[in-house]
XYZ file of C-alpha atoms in Angstrom:
419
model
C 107.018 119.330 87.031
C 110.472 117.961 87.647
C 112.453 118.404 91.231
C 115.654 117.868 92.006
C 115.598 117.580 95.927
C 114.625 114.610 98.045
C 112.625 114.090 101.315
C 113.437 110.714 103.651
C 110.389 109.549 105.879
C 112.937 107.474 107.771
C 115.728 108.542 110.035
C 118.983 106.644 110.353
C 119.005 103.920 113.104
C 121.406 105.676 115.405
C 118.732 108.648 115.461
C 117.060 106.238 118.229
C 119.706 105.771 120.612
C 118.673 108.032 122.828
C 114.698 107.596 122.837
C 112.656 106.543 126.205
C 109.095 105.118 125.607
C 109.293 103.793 129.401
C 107.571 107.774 130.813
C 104.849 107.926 133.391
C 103.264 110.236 131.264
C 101.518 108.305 128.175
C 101.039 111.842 126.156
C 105.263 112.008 126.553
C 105.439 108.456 125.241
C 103.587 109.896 122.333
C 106.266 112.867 121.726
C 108.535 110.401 121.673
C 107.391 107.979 119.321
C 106.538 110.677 116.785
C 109.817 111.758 117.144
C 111.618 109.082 116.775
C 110.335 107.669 113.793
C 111.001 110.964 111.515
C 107.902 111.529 110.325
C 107.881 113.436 107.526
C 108.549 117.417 108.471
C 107.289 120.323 107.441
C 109.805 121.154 104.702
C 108.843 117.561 103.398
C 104.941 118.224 101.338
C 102.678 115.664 100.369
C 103.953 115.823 96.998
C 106.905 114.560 97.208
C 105.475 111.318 98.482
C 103.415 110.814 95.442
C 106.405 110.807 93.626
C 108.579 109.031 96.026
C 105.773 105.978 95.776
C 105.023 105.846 99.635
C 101.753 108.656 99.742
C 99.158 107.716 102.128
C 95.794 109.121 102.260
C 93.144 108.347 105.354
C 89.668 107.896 103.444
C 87.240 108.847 106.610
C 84.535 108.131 104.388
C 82.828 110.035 101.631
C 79.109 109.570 103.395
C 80.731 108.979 107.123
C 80.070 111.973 108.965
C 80.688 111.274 112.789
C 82.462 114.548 113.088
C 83.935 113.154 116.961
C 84.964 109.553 115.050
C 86.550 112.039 112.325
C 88.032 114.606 114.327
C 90.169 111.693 116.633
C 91.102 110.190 113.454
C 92.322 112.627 111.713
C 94.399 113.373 114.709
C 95.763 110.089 115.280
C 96.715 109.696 111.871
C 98.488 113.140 111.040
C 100.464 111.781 113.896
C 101.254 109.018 112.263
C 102.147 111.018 108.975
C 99.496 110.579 106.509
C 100.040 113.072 103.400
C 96.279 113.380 103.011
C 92.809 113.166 104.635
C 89.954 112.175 102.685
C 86.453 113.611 103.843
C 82.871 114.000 102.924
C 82.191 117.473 101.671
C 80.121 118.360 104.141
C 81.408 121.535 106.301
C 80.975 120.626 109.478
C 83.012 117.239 108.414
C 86.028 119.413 107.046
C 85.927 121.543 110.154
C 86.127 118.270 112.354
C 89.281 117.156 110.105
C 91.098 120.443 110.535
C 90.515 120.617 114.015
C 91.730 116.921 114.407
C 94.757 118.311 112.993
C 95.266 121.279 114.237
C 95.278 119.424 117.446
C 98.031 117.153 116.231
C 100.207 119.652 115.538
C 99.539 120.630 119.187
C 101.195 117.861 120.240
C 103.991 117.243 117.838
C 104.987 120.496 115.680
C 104.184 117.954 112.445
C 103.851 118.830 108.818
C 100.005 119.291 107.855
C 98.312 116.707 105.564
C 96.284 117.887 102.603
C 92.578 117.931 103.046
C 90.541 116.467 100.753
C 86.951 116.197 99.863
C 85.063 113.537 97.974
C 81.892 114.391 95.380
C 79.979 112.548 93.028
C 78.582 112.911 89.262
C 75.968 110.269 89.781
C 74.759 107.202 92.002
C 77.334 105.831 93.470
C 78.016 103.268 95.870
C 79.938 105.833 98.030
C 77.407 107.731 98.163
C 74.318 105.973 99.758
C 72.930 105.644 103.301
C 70.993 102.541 104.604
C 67.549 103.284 106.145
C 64.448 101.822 107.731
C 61.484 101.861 109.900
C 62.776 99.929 113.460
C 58.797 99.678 114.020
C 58.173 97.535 111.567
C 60.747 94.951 112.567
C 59.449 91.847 114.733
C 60.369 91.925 117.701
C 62.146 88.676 117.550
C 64.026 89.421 114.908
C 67.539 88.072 115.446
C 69.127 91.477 113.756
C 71.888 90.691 111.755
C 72.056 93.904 110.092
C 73.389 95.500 113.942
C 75.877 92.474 113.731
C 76.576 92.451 110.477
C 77.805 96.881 110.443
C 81.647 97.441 110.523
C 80.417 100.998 111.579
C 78.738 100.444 114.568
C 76.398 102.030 112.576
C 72.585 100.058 113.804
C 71.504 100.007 117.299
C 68.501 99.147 118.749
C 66.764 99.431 122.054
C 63.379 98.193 123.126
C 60.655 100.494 124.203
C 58.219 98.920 126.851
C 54.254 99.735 126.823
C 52.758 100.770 130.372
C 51.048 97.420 130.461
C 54.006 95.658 129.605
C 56.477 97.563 132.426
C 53.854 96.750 135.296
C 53.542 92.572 134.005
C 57.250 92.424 133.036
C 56.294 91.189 129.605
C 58.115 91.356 126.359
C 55.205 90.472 123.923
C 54.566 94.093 122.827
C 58.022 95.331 122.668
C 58.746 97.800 119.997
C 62.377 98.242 118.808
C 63.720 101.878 118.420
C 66.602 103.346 117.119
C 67.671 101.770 113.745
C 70.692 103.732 111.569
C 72.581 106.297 112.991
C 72.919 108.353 110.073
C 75.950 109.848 110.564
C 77.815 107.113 110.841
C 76.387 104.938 107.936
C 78.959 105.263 105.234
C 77.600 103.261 102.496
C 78.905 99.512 102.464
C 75.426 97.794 102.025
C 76.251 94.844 104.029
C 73.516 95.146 105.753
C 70.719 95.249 102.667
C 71.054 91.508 101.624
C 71.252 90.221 105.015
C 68.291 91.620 106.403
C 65.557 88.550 106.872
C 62.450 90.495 106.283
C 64.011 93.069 103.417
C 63.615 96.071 105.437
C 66.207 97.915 105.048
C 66.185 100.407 102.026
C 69.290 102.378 99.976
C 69.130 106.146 100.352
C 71.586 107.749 97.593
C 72.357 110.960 96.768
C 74.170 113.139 94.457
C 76.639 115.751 96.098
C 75.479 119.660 95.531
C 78.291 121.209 92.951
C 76.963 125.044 94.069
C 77.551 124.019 97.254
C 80.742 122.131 96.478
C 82.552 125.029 94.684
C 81.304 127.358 98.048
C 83.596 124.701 100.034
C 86.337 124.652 97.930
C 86.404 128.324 97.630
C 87.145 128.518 101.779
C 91.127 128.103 102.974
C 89.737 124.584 104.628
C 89.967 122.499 101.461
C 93.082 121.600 99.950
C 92.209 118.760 96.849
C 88.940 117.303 95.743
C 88.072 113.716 94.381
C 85.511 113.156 92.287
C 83.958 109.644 91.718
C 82.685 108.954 89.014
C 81.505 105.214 86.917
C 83.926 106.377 83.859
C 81.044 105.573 81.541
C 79.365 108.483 81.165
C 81.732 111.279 80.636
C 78.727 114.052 80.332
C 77.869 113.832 83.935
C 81.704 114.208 84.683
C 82.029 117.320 82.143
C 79.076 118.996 83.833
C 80.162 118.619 87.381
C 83.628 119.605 85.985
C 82.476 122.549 84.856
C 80.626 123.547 87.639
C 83.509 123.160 89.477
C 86.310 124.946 87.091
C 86.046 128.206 88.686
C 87.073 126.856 92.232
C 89.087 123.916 91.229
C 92.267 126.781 90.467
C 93.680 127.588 93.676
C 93.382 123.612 94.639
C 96.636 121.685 95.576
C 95.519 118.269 93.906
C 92.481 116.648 91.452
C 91.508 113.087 91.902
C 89.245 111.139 90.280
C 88.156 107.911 91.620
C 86.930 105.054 89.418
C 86.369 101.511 88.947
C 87.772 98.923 86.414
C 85.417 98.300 83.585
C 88.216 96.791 81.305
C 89.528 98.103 77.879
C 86.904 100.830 78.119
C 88.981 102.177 81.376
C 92.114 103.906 79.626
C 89.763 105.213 77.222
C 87.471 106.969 79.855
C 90.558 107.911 81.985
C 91.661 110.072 78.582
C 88.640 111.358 78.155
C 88.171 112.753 81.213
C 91.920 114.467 81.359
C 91.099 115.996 78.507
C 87.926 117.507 79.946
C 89.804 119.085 82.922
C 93.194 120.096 81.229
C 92.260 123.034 80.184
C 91.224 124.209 83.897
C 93.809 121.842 85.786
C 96.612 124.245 86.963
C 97.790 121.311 90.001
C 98.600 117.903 90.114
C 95.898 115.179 89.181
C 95.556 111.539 90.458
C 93.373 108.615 89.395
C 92.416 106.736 92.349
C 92.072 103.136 91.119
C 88.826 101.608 93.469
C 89.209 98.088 93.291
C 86.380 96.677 95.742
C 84.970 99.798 97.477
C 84.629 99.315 101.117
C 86.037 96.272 101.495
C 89.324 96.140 103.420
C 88.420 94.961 106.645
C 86.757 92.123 105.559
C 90.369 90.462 105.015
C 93.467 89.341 102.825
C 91.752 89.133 100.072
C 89.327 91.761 99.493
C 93.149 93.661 98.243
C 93.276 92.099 94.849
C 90.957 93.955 92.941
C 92.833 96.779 93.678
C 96.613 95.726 92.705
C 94.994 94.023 89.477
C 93.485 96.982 88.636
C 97.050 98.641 89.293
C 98.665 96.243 86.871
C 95.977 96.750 84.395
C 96.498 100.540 84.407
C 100.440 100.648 84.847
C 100.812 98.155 81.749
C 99.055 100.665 79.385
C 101.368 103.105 77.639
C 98.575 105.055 76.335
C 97.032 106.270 80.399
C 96.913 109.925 80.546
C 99.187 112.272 82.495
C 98.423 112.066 86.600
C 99.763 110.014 89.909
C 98.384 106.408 90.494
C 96.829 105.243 93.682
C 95.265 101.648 95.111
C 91.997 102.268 97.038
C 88.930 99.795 97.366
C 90.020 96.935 99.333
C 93.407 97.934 100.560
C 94.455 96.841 103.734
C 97.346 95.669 105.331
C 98.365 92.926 102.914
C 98.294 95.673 100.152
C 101.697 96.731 100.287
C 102.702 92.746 99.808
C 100.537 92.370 96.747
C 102.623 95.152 94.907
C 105.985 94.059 95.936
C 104.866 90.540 94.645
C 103.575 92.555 91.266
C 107.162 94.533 91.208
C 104.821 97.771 91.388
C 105.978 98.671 95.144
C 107.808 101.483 95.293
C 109.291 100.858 91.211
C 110.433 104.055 89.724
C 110.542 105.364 86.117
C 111.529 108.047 83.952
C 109.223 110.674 82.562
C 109.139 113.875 80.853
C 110.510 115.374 77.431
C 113.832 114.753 78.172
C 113.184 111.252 80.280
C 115.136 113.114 83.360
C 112.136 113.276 86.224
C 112.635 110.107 88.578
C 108.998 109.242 89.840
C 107.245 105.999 91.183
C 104.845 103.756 89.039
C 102.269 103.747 92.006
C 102.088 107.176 93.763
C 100.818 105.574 97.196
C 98.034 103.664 98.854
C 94.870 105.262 100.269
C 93.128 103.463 103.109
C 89.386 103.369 104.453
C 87.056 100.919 105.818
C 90.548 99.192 107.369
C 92.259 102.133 108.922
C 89.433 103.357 110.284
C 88.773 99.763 112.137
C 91.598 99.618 113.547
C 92.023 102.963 115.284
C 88.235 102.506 115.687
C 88.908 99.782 118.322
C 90.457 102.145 120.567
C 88.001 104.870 120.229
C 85.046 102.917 120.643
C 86.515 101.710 123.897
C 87.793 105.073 124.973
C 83.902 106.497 124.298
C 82.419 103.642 126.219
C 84.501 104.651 128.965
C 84.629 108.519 128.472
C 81.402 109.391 126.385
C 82.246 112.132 123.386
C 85.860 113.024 123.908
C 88.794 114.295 122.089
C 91.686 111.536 122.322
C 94.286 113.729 123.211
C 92.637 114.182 126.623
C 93.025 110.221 127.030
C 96.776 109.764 126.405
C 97.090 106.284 126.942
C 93.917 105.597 124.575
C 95.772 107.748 122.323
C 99.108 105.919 122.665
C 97.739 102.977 121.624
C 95.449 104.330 118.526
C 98.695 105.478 117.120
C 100.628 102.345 117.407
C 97.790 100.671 115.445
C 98.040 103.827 112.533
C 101.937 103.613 112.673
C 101.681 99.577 111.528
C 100.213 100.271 108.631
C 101.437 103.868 107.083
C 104.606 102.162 108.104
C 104.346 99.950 105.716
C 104.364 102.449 103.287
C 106.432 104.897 104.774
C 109.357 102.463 105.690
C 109.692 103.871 109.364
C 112.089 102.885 111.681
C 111.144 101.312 114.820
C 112.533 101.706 117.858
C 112.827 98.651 119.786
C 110.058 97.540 121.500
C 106.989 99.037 119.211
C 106.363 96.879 116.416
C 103.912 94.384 115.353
């Protein structure tokens, strides 16, 4: 598909001259930084960025279901002008995205993001909850599992016996409470660390029936499927399971890891599987260290080796490239020092379509900490809330987004707001 039009995500300087950020009313300031930055419009679609190189897509989680987490975060970051949202495909999950932006666009008429839902053809690591008994751990037990959970995701309370409220003893404590299910997402941090090996892995396989029901709804826009790239039969039967639904979709992903010289190989196989059925664009999402990129610098490289690995083959089938698994803030960096940032190249029969090498960045575990901050302080202050109610809260959760889609988006601060 060649175009011959192109979209900016960055408005001249002198578009700023006239901005104020200094209003008594925080919601205003909000108006205005959206504003000012030109994020992208509604003539501008998700596409383009893909083949522009500067796509961004907000993974809330494939197994991370905190519908009030998901619904503020998908609303902070349409805001900040993601091109797509990345849920688990679990309804009430998708409705909590739309709404999130639906209430964006409230705010800021906004072009919409694509929504997206992640599925599975077998175990996978994305795809697992953490689980166990809070009876059965001592009562002295130091708990670094609740420590240890970038979800907030373990929490504990003691329960006091009769005798033990009237002598004011803690001997026969029990501890309650354990994994909140909803918002365990998967990382397994907490199974090695766990002193007494408590804590099990729960993992599941998501239902195609019920997948292709989803998909058939006006609530879904794209789907990703993860799969190991080793066994292509499990990815064939899901596939076609799917085929029927996958038709009136905007974009196909599939996610997988690096296994070496056997990846390009697995990649083909598996376009050729959904070619005949694929009548949008397709993606391979590159997953360099799942879960990983708010641990720090370095949990990035995985994920821009795995992008040189894959961009240095001529033989990779058809489809967009994007980093996931590790990416963070230091991701954008990595590829410049690679040459991969934002590098274009010619394709097509005639060599006349302009697009770029890598199609974008998609970011998880590390965008959601950092807009996390400010809702976990705005719900220890407010309870369950939608952040538009709390403008200063919400203010400051989209500074935090607009740092790092920035840095993919090339937006142009006003004075005064950066990092």
């Amino acid at each position: 598909m060649a175009f011959s039009f192109y979209c900016s995500s960055a408005l001249p300087p002198q578009h700023h001259d006239n901005v104020t950020f200094g209003s008594k009313n925080p919601l205003q300031n909000v108006k205005n930084l959206v504003k000012s930055l030109g994020i992208p419009s509604k003539s501008c679609p998700p596409y383009l960025s893909l083949q522009q190189g500067n796509w961004v897509k907000l993974i809330c989680g494939a197994s991370f279901e905190d519908v009030v987490d998901i619904r503020n975060l998908s609303l902070v970051y349409t805001l900040a002008g993601v091109d797509c949202i990345d849920c688990a495909a679990d309804p009430s999950v998708v409705s909590a995205v739309n709404e999130g932006i639906e209430a964006a666009r409230e705010i800021v008429s906004i072009r919409r993001p694509w929504v997206m839902i992640s599925v599975n053809d077998d175990e996978d690591l994305h795809f697992r909850k953490a689980e166990f008994d809070p009876e059965n751990c001592p009562s002295d037990c130091p708990r670094p599992c609740e420590n240890v959970c970038p979800a907030n995701a373990i929490s504990f309370d003691r329960e006091k016996s009769t005798m033990e409220a009237l002598s004011s003893t803690k001997q026969t404590a029990k501890l309650k409470g354990g994994v909140i299910t909803e918002r365990c997402y998967g990382c397994g941090r907490c199974f090695p660390i766990c002193p007494y090996d408590k804590i099990r892995e729960v993992t599941y396989v998501r239902d195609a029936v019920a997948t292709a029901e989803l998909l058939n709804t006006n609530d879904v826009d794209a789907i990703e499927i993860h799969t190991s790239g080793r066994q292509t039969h499990l990815f064939k039967e899901l596939w076609d399971d799917l085929a029927d639904s996958v038709k009136y979709l905007k974009l196909v992903a599939v996610s997988l890891p690096d296994t070496g010289d056997a990846t390009i190989s697995a990649m083909n196989q598996m376009y050729s599987i959904m070619e005949p059925h694929l009548s949008c664009f397709n993606l391979w999402q590159l997953d360099g260290r799942p879960m990983s990129g708010d641990i720090g610098r370095g949990a990035t490289r995985e994920s821009i080796a795995f992008a040189v690995h894959v961009t240095a083959s001529r033989e990779r089938p058809p489809g967009f490239l994007q980093l996931a698994g590790g990416t963070n803030v230091h991701t954008v960096d990595g590829l410049k020092k690679r040459g991969l940032f934002q590098t274009h190249i010619t394709s097509g029969a005639e060599h006349n379509h302009l697009h770029s090498l890598i199609g974008g960045i998609a970011y998880g575990g590390y965008a959601r900490k950092i807009v996390g901050r400010v809702l976990s302080s705005m719900r220890s202050r407010h309870g369950d809330t939608g952040i538009e109610h709390h403008a200063e809260h919400l203010l400051n959760a989209l500074k935090e987004a607009l740092h790092l889609v920035g840095s993919v988006k090339s937006y142009n601060y006003p004075f005064g707001i950066q990092q």
